[in-house]
Amino acid sequence: MILVCGPMATISHSAFRTLIEQFGGCDEYFTEMINAGTLLTGGQFENYYINPAPVPEKIVWQLTGHDIEHMKDAAERLAGLPGIGIDINMGCSAPDIYKYGAGIAWMIKDRSETQAMFRAVRSVVTAGKRLSVKLRLGDDNFTEAGFFDFCDMLVGEGVELLTLHPRTKKEKLVRPPRYEYCQKLAERYKGRVPVYLNGNVKDSASYENAVARCPDVKGVMISRAAVQKPWVFREIAGEGPHDDAISINMEQLSLDYISLIEKYQPPEFWKTRLQRFFTYFAQNFKFSHYAQTQFINAAAQNNDALRTAIKEFFEKCPEERMLLT
């Protein structure tokens, strides 16, 4: 089974991939969304978004946008970079993305417009690069027939991989994902187009449950759980808690991640990237709310304040320092 680190805004960058790789890594890394228009106009931070370090051969560039020509031209540029291929984001349902005409909006627009976009992108994603799509079930009034007909269109236009987050546009994470659609999709294209499952996989037990319910999927994508537990792929691959337990110095990991952010991200991004990471990572601790509050508030000041807050936390809570997985 292919293990994939999913696309997450402010998270899926070189620093985070480097951290994951320290625990053995995974098979593929999807980048955070790259805006087609901004990439083409040469925004000052775009080089940070398209840095493939530390494993260029595992990168999948995720592209978003609302304009067909921009999507085509940006895809052509990304196709010239190292990596596995290009993924079109049709799963993001954040209001600002949807209203902009990107993300899941491509599932709701007139079918001919979406088809034209894929035809344009397919024409430039060549030279052995894979064209994939990450999508949801659609709007809240979706029908099974309509969903599969839409996916047939994608496959007909040359999409070579589908990653399904089996929820509708408005369904929140608290609602259980509809895994049965991942399995039905995998059965529909078995032997032709692989399907990856995305949603609610956070450890070995949830992974085994998802795979048991969807035996024909070829990959499992993990996102937020990888931020909380950067070693989750090692755990699921069978190299973790049962036969090769490892001891993790949580204080040192926290401090090292600040250094990785400083190495791979511009100073303008440090605060948001660190706050987002520690929002999830702090959930490992018994006193998680206290840790989260201290770290996020300190990150809002500067990195030295965050380093101090981390050291003070582990001085007050020494039992939190070492984690055995």
mmCIF file of C-alpha atoms in Angstrom:
data_model
loop_
_atom_site.group_PDB
_atom_site.id
_atom_site.type_symbol
_atom_site.label_atom_id
_atom_site.label_comp_id
_atom_site.label_asym_id
_atom_site.label_seq_id
_atom_site.Cartn_x
_atom_site.Cartn_y
_atom_site.Cartn_z
ATOM 1 C CA MET A 1 0.000 0.000 0.000
ATOM 2 C CA ILE A 2 1.365 3.421 -0.973
ATOM 3 C CA LEU A 3 1.561 5.866 1.938
ATOM 4 C CA VAL A 4 1.080 9.522 1.062
ATOM 5 C CA CYS A 5 1.529 12.745 3.008
ATOM 6 C CA GLY A 6 -1.357 14.992 2.050
ATOM 7 C CA PRO A 7 -1.429 18.650 1.005
ATOM 8 C CA MET A 8 -1.877 21.093 3.885
ATOM 9 C CA ALA A 9 -1.665 24.865 3.719
ATOM 10 C CA THR A 10 1.291 26.260 5.713
ATOM 11 C CA ILE A 11 2.446 22.708 6.493
ATOM 12 C CA SER A 12 3.336 20.718 3.365
ATOM 13 C CA HIS A 13 6.684 22.343 2.638
ATOM 14 C CA SER A 14 10.357 21.389 2.646
ATOM 15 C CA ALA A 15 10.840 21.771 6.396
ATOM 16 C CA PHE A 16 7.953 19.441 7.202
ATOM 17 C CA ARG A 17 9.040 16.866 4.614
ATOM 18 C CA THR A 18 12.513 16.889 6.122
ATOM 19 C CA LEU A 19 11.036 16.144 9.538
ATOM 20 C CA ILE A 20 8.940 13.265 8.165
ATOM 21 C CA GLU A 21 11.965 11.830 6.362
ATOM 22 C CA GLN A 22 13.881 11.676 9.649
ATOM 23 C CA PHE A 23 11.418 8.976 10.714
ATOM 24 C CA GLY A 24 11.676 7.004 7.479
ATOM 25 C CA GLY A 25 9.420 9.121 5.304
ATOM 26 C CA CYS A 26 6.578 7.969 3.069
ATOM 27 C CA ASP A 27 6.113 7.149 -0.615
ATOM 28 C CA GLU A 28 4.726 10.468 -1.899
ATOM 29 C CA TYR A 29 4.486 14.037 -0.651
ATOM 30 C CA PHE A 30 1.765 16.322 -1.998
ATOM 31 C CA THR A 31 2.709 19.989 -1.714
ATOM 32 C CA GLU A 32 0.488 22.664 -0.275
ATOM 33 C CA MET A 33 -1.711 24.315 -2.893
ATOM 34 C CA ILE A 34 0.222 26.343 -5.454
ATOM 35 C CA ASN A 35 -1.867 29.156 -6.893
ATOM 36 C CA ALA A 36 -1.578 29.166 -10.675
ATOM 37 C CA GLY A 37 -1.922 32.917 -11.110
ATOM 38 C CA THR A 38 0.566 33.796 -8.384
ATOM 39 C CA LEU A 39 3.093 31.286 -9.692
ATOM 40 C CA LEU A 40 2.929 32.793 -13.171
ATOM 41 C CA THR A 41 3.262 36.398 -12.002
ATOM 42 C CA GLY A 42 6.392 35.527 -10.036
ATOM 43 C CA GLY A 43 5.309 36.285 -6.495
ATOM 44 C CA GLN A 44 8.228 36.887 -4.144
ATOM 45 C CA PHE A 45 7.571 33.708 -2.176
ATOM 46 C CA GLU A 46 6.875 31.294 -5.039
ATOM 47 C CA ASN A 47 10.363 29.790 -4.977
ATOM 48 C CA TYR A 48 9.617 28.534 -1.480
ATOM 49 C CA TYR A 49 6.447 26.820 -2.669
ATOM 50 C CA ILE A 50 8.291 25.013 -5.475
ATOM 51 C CA ASN A 51 11.327 23.900 -3.474
ATOM 52 C CA PRO A 52 11.259 20.075 -3.780
ATOM 53 C CA ALA A 53 13.717 19.384 -0.940
ATOM 54 C CA PRO A 54 14.635 17.018 0.544
ATOM 55 C CA VAL A 55 13.209 14.294 -1.737
ATOM 56 C CA PRO A 56 12.436 15.730 -5.196
ATOM 57 C CA GLU A 57 11.636 12.301 -6.590
ATOM 58 C CA LYS A 58 8.673 11.927 -4.198
ATOM 59 C CA ILE A 59 7.000 15.275 -4.862
ATOM 60 C CA VAL A 60 3.503 15.761 -6.275
ATOM 61 C CA TRP A 61 2.831 19.419 -7.108
ATOM 62 C CA GLN A 62 -0.705 20.392 -6.173
ATOM 63 C CA LEU A 63 -2.124 23.143 -8.340
ATOM 64 C CA THR A 64 -5.130 25.365 -7.722
ATOM 65 C CA GLY A 65 -6.705 28.205 -9.656
ATOM 66 C CA HIS A 66 -9.847 29.362 -11.413
ATOM 67 C CA ASP A 67 -8.635 30.344 -14.892
ATOM 68 C CA ILE A 68 -8.089 27.704 -17.581
ATOM 69 C CA GLU A 69 -5.156 29.416 -19.278
ATOM 70 C CA HIS A 70 -3.452 30.086 -15.958
ATOM 71 C CA MET A 71 -3.947 26.454 -14.937
ATOM 72 C CA LYS A 72 -2.453 25.273 -18.221
ATOM 73 C CA ASP A 73 0.576 27.576 -18.111
ATOM 74 C CA ALA A 74 1.266 26.872 -14.430
ATOM 75 C CA ALA A 75 0.958 23.118 -14.981
ATOM 76 C CA GLU A 76 3.466 23.360 -17.820
ATOM 77 C CA ARG A 77 5.934 25.095 -15.531
ATOM 78 C CA LEU A 78 5.439 22.594 -12.717
ATOM 79 C CA ALA A 79 5.761 19.680 -15.134
ATOM 80 C CA GLY A 80 9.287 20.858 -15.851
ATOM 81 C CA LEU A 81 10.295 20.480 -12.203
ATOM 82 C CA PRO A 82 11.426 17.253 -10.524
ATOM 83 C CA GLY A 83 8.733 15.039 -9.072
ATOM 84 C CA ILE A 84 6.045 12.487 -9.797
ATOM 85 C CA GLY A 85 3.555 14.829 -11.407
ATOM 86 C CA ILE A 86 0.779 17.400 -11.076
ATOM 87 C CA ASP A 87 -2.329 17.119 -8.912
ATOM 88 C CA ILE A 88 -5.350 19.342 -9.512
ATOM 89 C CA ASN A 89 -7.047 20.377 -6.283
ATOM 90 C CA MET A 90 -10.791 19.853 -6.519
ATOM 91 C CA GLY A 91 -11.276 18.966 -2.866
ATOM 92 C CA CYS A 92 -10.687 22.196 -0.983
ATOM 93 C CA SER A 93 -14.053 23.547 0.172
ATOM 94 C CA ALA A 94 -12.807 26.551 2.130
ATOM 95 C CA PRO A 95 -15.225 29.418 1.368
ATOM 96 C CA ASP A 96 -12.527 31.760 0.036
ATOM 97 C CA ILE A 97 -11.215 29.076 -2.339
ATOM 98 C CA TYR A 98 -14.650 27.968 -3.496
ATOM 99 C CA LYS A 99 -15.928 31.517 -4.082
ATOM 100 C CA TYR A 100 -12.747 32.248 -6.051
ATOM 101 C CA GLY A 101 -13.747 29.493 -8.456
ATOM 102 C CA ALA A 102 -11.012 27.044 -7.416
ATOM 103 C CA GLY A 103 -10.911 23.855 -5.380
ATOM 104 C CA ILE A 104 -14.244 22.064 -5.246
ATOM 105 C CA ALA A 105 -15.758 24.752 -7.471
ATOM 106 C CA TRP A 106 -14.405 22.749 -10.436
ATOM 107 C CA MET A 107 -16.795 19.948 -9.476
ATOM 108 C CA ILE A 108 -19.771 22.306 -9.459
ATOM 109 C CA LYS A 109 -19.081 24.497 -12.500
ATOM 110 C CA ASP A 110 -20.561 23.732 -15.897
ATOM 111 C CA ARG A 111 -19.104 20.367 -16.908
ATOM 112 C CA SER A 112 -17.794 21.709 -20.214
ATOM 113 C CA GLU A 113 -15.608 24.295 -18.434
ATOM 114 C CA THR A 114 -14.058 21.710 -16.136
ATOM 115 C CA GLN A 115 -13.505 19.352 -19.042
ATOM 116 C CA ALA A 116 -11.822 22.116 -21.030
ATOM 117 C CA MET A 117 -9.492 22.854 -18.114
ATOM 118 C CA PHE A 118 -8.373 19.233 -17.874
ATOM 119 C CA ARG A 119 -7.907 19.000 -21.609
ATOM 120 C CA ALA A 120 -5.675 22.065 -21.501
ATOM 121 C CA VAL A 121 -3.648 20.824 -18.532
ATOM 122 C CA ARG A 122 -3.314 17.324 -19.988
ATOM 123 C CA SER A 123 -1.793 18.812 -23.156
ATOM 124 C CA VAL A 124 1.211 20.130 -21.205
ATOM 125 C CA VAL A 125 1.659 17.452 -18.518
ATOM 126 C CA THR A 126 3.798 15.082 -20.546
ATOM 127 C CA ALA A 127 7.270 13.564 -20.405
ATOM 128 C CA GLY A 128 6.265 10.820 -17.999
ATOM 129 C CA LYS A 129 4.654 13.101 -15.418
ATOM 130 C CA ARG A 130 1.430 11.881 -13.800
ATOM 131 C CA LEU A 131 -1.775 13.918 -13.866
ATOM 132 C CA SER A 132 -3.964 13.334 -10.817
ATOM 133 C CA VAL A 133 -6.941 14.849 -9.025
ATOM 134 C CA LYS A 134 -7.845 15.182 -5.359
ATOM 135 C CA LEU A 135 -11.599 15.525 -5.027
ATOM 136 C CA ARG A 136 -14.622 15.197 -2.771
ATOM 137 C CA LEU A 137 -18.016 13.693 -3.470
ATOM 138 C CA GLY A 138 -19.270 17.053 -4.702
ATOM 139 C CA ASP A 139 -21.927 19.451 -3.486
ATOM 140 C CA ASP A 140 -24.304 18.385 -0.723
ATOM 141 C CA ASN A 141 -26.957 17.404 -3.261
ATOM 142 C CA PHE A 142 -24.629 15.062 -5.137
ATOM 143 C CA THR A 143 -25.898 11.764 -6.527
ATOM 144 C CA GLU A 144 -23.911 8.587 -6.864
ATOM 145 C CA ALA A 145 -24.610 8.427 -10.590
ATOM 146 C CA GLY A 146 -23.554 12.029 -11.083
ATOM 147 C CA PHE A 147 -20.362 11.539 -9.081
ATOM 148 C CA PHE A 148 -19.269 8.498 -11.062
ATOM 149 C CA ASP A 149 -20.182 10.167 -14.341
ATOM 150 C CA PHE A 150 -17.972 13.110 -13.345
ATOM 151 C CA CYS A 151 -15.092 10.765 -12.517
ATOM 152 C CA ASP A 152 -15.556 9.009 -15.864
ATOM 153 C CA MET A 153 -15.068 12.385 -17.518
ATOM 154 C CA LEU A 154 -11.845 12.929 -15.592
ATOM 155 C CA VAL A 155 -10.488 9.531 -16.589
ATOM 156 C CA GLY A 156 -11.568 10.148 -20.177
ATOM 157 C CA GLU A 157 -9.523 13.353 -20.190
ATOM 158 C CA GLY A 158 -6.387 11.526 -19.112
ATOM 159 C CA VAL A 159 -6.409 11.725 -15.318
ATOM 160 C CA GLU A 160 -4.207 8.881 -14.089
ATOM 161 C CA LEU A 161 -4.918 8.869 -10.343
ATOM 162 C CA LEU A 162 -7.868 9.859 -8.165
ATOM 163 C CA THR A 163 -7.573 10.702 -4.474
ATOM 164 C CA LEU A 164 -10.983 10.768 -2.833
ATOM 165 C CA HIS A 165 -11.841 12.516 0.402
ATOM 166 C CA PRO A 166 -15.307 10.948 0.738
ATOM 167 C CA ARG A 167 -17.244 13.879 2.132
ATOM 168 C CA THR A 168 -19.374 16.531 0.425
ATOM 169 C CA LYS A 169 -18.570 20.241 0.178
ATOM 170 C CA LYS A 170 -20.041 21.202 3.550
ATOM 171 C CA GLU A 171 -19.496 18.021 5.556
ATOM 172 C CA LYS A 172 -17.080 18.630 8.397
ATOM 173 C CA LEU A 173 -14.384 16.340 9.746
ATOM 174 C CA VAL A 174 -16.608 15.285 12.632
ATOM 175 C CA ARG A 175 -18.761 13.347 10.159
ATOM 176 C CA PRO A 176 -17.370 9.874 9.396
ATOM 177 C CA PRO A 177 -15.966 9.653 5.867
ATOM 178 C CA ARG A 178 -18.001 7.572 3.440
ATOM 179 C CA TYR A 179 -15.318 5.000 2.720
ATOM 180 C CA GLU A 180 -17.712 2.941 0.607
ATOM 181 C CA TYR A 181 -17.248 5.470 -2.194
ATOM 182 C CA CYS A 182 -13.489 4.987 -2.145
ATOM 183 C CA GLN A 183 -14.022 1.264 -2.608
ATOM 184 C CA LYS A 184 -16.654 1.727 -5.325
ATOM 185 C CA LEU A 185 -14.369 4.104 -7.176
ATOM 186 C CA ALA A 186 -11.447 1.688 -6.892
ATOM 187 C CA GLU A 187 -13.592 -1.162 -8.198
ATOM 188 C CA ARG A 188 -14.809 0.971 -11.100
ATOM 189 C CA TYR A 189 -11.285 1.669 -12.385
ATOM 190 C CA LYS A 190 -9.521 -1.444 -11.172
ATOM 191 C CA GLY A 191 -6.540 -2.232 -13.350
ATOM 192 C CA ARG A 192 -6.765 1.154 -15.072
ATOM 193 C CA VAL A 193 -6.651 4.115 -12.693
ATOM 194 C CA PRO A 194 -5.466 3.778 -9.088
ATOM 195 C CA VAL A 195 -7.479 5.338 -6.273
ATOM 196 C CA TYR A 196 -6.086 6.745 -3.033
ATOM 197 C CA LEU A 197 -8.190 7.068 0.121
ATOM 198 C CA ASN A 198 -8.039 10.218 2.245
ATOM 199 C CA GLY A 199 -9.814 10.883 5.531
ATOM 200 C CA ASN A 200 -9.612 9.994 9.238
ATOM 201 C CA VAL A 201 -6.544 7.762 9.074
ATOM 202 C CA LYS A 202 -4.461 8.710 12.089
ATOM 203 C CA ASP A 203 -2.742 5.554 13.364
ATOM 204 C CA SER A 204 -2.288 1.842 12.694
ATOM 205 C CA ALA A 205 -5.764 0.904 13.905
ATOM 206 C CA SER A 206 -7.602 3.462 11.756
ATOM 207 C CA TYR A 207 -5.382 2.589 8.800
ATOM 208 C CA GLU A 208 -6.216 -1.093 9.102
ATOM 209 C CA ASN A 209 -9.917 -0.286 9.357
ATOM 210 C CA ALA A 210 -9.835 1.900 6.232
ATOM 211 C CA VAL A 211 -7.912 -0.664 4.196
ATOM 212 C CA ALA A 212 -10.209 -3.474 5.337
ATOM 213 C CA ARG A 213 -13.219 -1.473 4.143
ATOM 214 C CA CYS A 214 -11.524 -0.435 0.900
ATOM 215 C CA PRO A 215 -9.321 -3.379 -0.145
ATOM 216 C CA ASP A 216 -8.952 -2.198 -3.737
ATOM 217 C CA VAL A 217 -7.496 1.255 -3.058
ATOM 218 C CA LYS A 218 -3.822 1.549 -3.943
ATOM 219 C CA GLY A 219 -2.817 4.212 -1.460
ATOM 220 C CA VAL A 220 -3.745 5.960 1.767
ATOM 221 C CA MET A 221 -3.204 9.681 2.260
ATOM 222 C CA ILE A 222 -2.600 11.059 5.752
ATOM 223 C CA SER A 223 -2.572 14.755 6.554
ATOM 224 C CA ARG A 224 -3.255 16.216 10.012
ATOM 225 C CA ALA A 225 -2.206 13.078 11.856
ATOM 226 C CA ALA A 226 1.229 13.377 10.255
ATOM 227 C CA VAL A 227 1.623 16.811 11.816
ATOM 228 C CA GLN A 228 0.748 15.541 15.269
ATOM 229 C CA LYS A 229 2.846 12.411 14.816
ATOM 230 C CA PRO A 230 5.565 12.847 12.176
ATOM 231 C CA TRP A 231 6.453 9.196 12.781
ATOM 232 C CA VAL A 232 2.950 7.921 11.830
ATOM 233 C CA PHE A 233 4.106 6.507 8.473
ATOM 234 C CA ARG A 234 6.822 4.510 10.226
ATOM 235 C CA GLU A 235 4.218 3.238 12.687
ATOM 236 C CA ILE A 236 1.804 2.160 9.939
ATOM 237 C CA ALA A 237 4.529 0.573 7.839
ATOM 238 C CA GLY A 238 5.094 -1.875 10.691
ATOM 239 C CA GLU A 239 8.341 -0.432 11.942
ATOM 240 C CA GLY A 240 6.964 1.221 15.032
ATOM 241 C CA PRO A 241 5.220 0.290 18.238
ATOM 242 C CA HIS A 242 5.013 -3.468 17.858
ATOM 243 C CA ASP A 243 8.383 -4.613 16.641
ATOM 244 C CA ASP A 244 10.801 -1.703 16.620
ATOM 245 C CA ALA A 245 9.766 0.865 19.185
ATOM 246 C CA ILE A 246 11.630 4.137 19.167
ATOM 247 C CA SER A 247 12.161 6.739 21.839
ATOM 248 C CA ILE A 248 11.570 10.323 20.713
ATOM 249 C CA ASN A 249 12.964 13.357 22.484
ATOM 250 C CA MET A 250 9.986 15.673 22.055
ATOM 251 C CA GLU A 251 11.856 18.721 23.296
ATOM 252 C CA GLN A 252 14.672 18.251 20.810
ATOM 253 C CA LEU A 253 12.228 17.541 17.979
ATOM 254 C CA SER A 254 10.383 20.776 18.745
ATOM 255 C CA LEU A 255 13.576 22.812 18.763
ATOM 256 C CA ASP A 256 14.879 21.127 15.629
ATOM 257 C CA TYR A 257 11.697 21.972 13.763
ATOM 258 C CA ILE A 258 12.184 25.668 14.444
ATOM 259 C CA SER A 259 15.624 25.370 12.852
ATOM 260 C CA LEU A 260 14.140 23.593 9.837
ATOM 261 C CA ILE A 261 11.594 26.379 9.380
ATOM 262 C CA GLU A 262 14.401 28.939 9.537
ATOM 263 C CA LYS A 263 16.360 26.974 6.933
ATOM 264 C CA TYR A 264 13.573 26.388 4.420
ATOM 265 C CA GLN A 265 11.047 29.216 4.894
ATOM 266 C CA PRO A 266 11.292 33.023 4.605
ATOM 267 C CA PRO A 267 11.102 35.014 7.858
ATOM 268 C CA GLU A 268 7.689 36.332 6.798
ATOM 269 C CA PHE A 269 6.343 32.774 7.050
ATOM 270 C CA TRP A 270 7.937 31.682 10.313
ATOM 271 C CA LYS A 271 5.110 32.677 12.640
ATOM 272 C CA THR A 272 2.236 31.098 10.698
ATOM 273 C CA ARG A 273 4.132 27.915 9.871
ATOM 274 C CA LEU A 274 5.232 27.356 13.454
ATOM 275 C CA GLN A 275 1.856 28.203 14.961
ATOM 276 C CA ARG A 276 0.082 25.777 12.624
ATOM 277 C CA PHE A 277 2.552 22.977 13.351
ATOM 278 C CA PHE A 278 2.424 23.309 17.132
ATOM 279 C CA THR A 279 -1.374 23.505 17.105
ATOM 280 C CA TYR A 280 -1.332 19.837 16.108
ATOM 281 C CA PHE A 281 1.950 18.673 17.614
ATOM 282 C CA ALA A 282 1.005 19.864 21.110
ATOM 283 C CA GLN A 283 -1.818 17.329 21.118
ATOM 284 C CA ASN A 284 0.766 14.666 21.981
ATOM 285 C CA PHE A 285 1.105 16.012 25.504
ATOM 286 C CA LYS A 286 -0.947 15.278 28.588
ATOM 287 C CA PHE A 287 -1.088 19.024 29.192
ATOM 288 C CA SER A 288 -1.795 19.682 25.542
ATOM 289 C CA HIS A 289 -3.893 22.833 25.914
ATOM 290 C CA TYR A 290 -1.271 24.440 28.132
ATOM 291 C CA ALA A 291 1.526 23.521 25.718
ATOM 292 C CA GLN A 292 -0.445 24.708 22.719
ATOM 293 C CA THR A 293 -1.232 28.062 24.300
ATOM 294 C CA GLN A 294 2.348 28.656 25.416
ATOM 295 C CA PHE A 295 3.888 27.698 22.076
ATOM 296 C CA ILE A 296 1.447 29.585 19.842
ATOM 297 C CA ASN A 297 1.668 32.775 21.910
ATOM 298 C CA ALA A 298 5.462 32.595 21.937
ATOM 299 C CA ALA A 299 5.625 32.003 18.181
ATOM 300 C CA ALA A 300 3.635 35.196 17.701
ATOM 301 C CA GLN A 301 6.570 37.073 19.280
ATOM 302 C CA ASN A 302 9.637 35.524 17.641
ATOM 303 C CA ASN A 303 11.499 32.245 17.325
ATOM 304 C CA ASP A 304 13.716 32.847 20.344
ATOM 305 C CA ALA A 305 10.630 33.344 22.493
ATOM 306 C CA LEU A 306 9.277 30.061 21.158
ATOM 307 C CA ARG A 307 12.520 28.254 21.976
ATOM 308 C CA THR A 308 12.342 29.617 25.503
ATOM 309 C CA ALA A 309 8.690 28.565 25.879
ATOM 310 C CA ILE A 310 9.534 25.048 24.747
ATOM 311 C CA LYS A 311 12.396 24.694 27.207
ATOM 312 C CA GLU A 312 10.275 26.061 30.049
ATOM 313 C CA PHE A 313 7.439 23.676 29.241
ATOM 314 C CA PHE A 314 9.662 20.617 29.470
ATOM 315 C CA GLU A 315 11.292 21.907 32.647
ATOM 316 C CA LYS A 316 7.819 22.127 34.226
ATOM 317 C CA CYS A 317 6.646 18.857 32.668
ATOM 318 C CA PRO A 318 9.742 16.630 32.413
ATOM 319 C CA GLU A 319 7.573 13.518 32.022
ATOM 320 C CA GLU A 320 6.530 14.843 28.613
ATOM 321 C CA ARG A 321 10.079 15.004 27.272
ATOM 322 C CA MET A 322 10.529 11.413 26.099
ATOM 323 C CA LEU A 323 7.891 9.570 24.076
ATOM 324 C CA LEU A 324 8.124 5.852 23.413
ATOM 325 C CA THR A 325 6.280 4.739 20.282
#
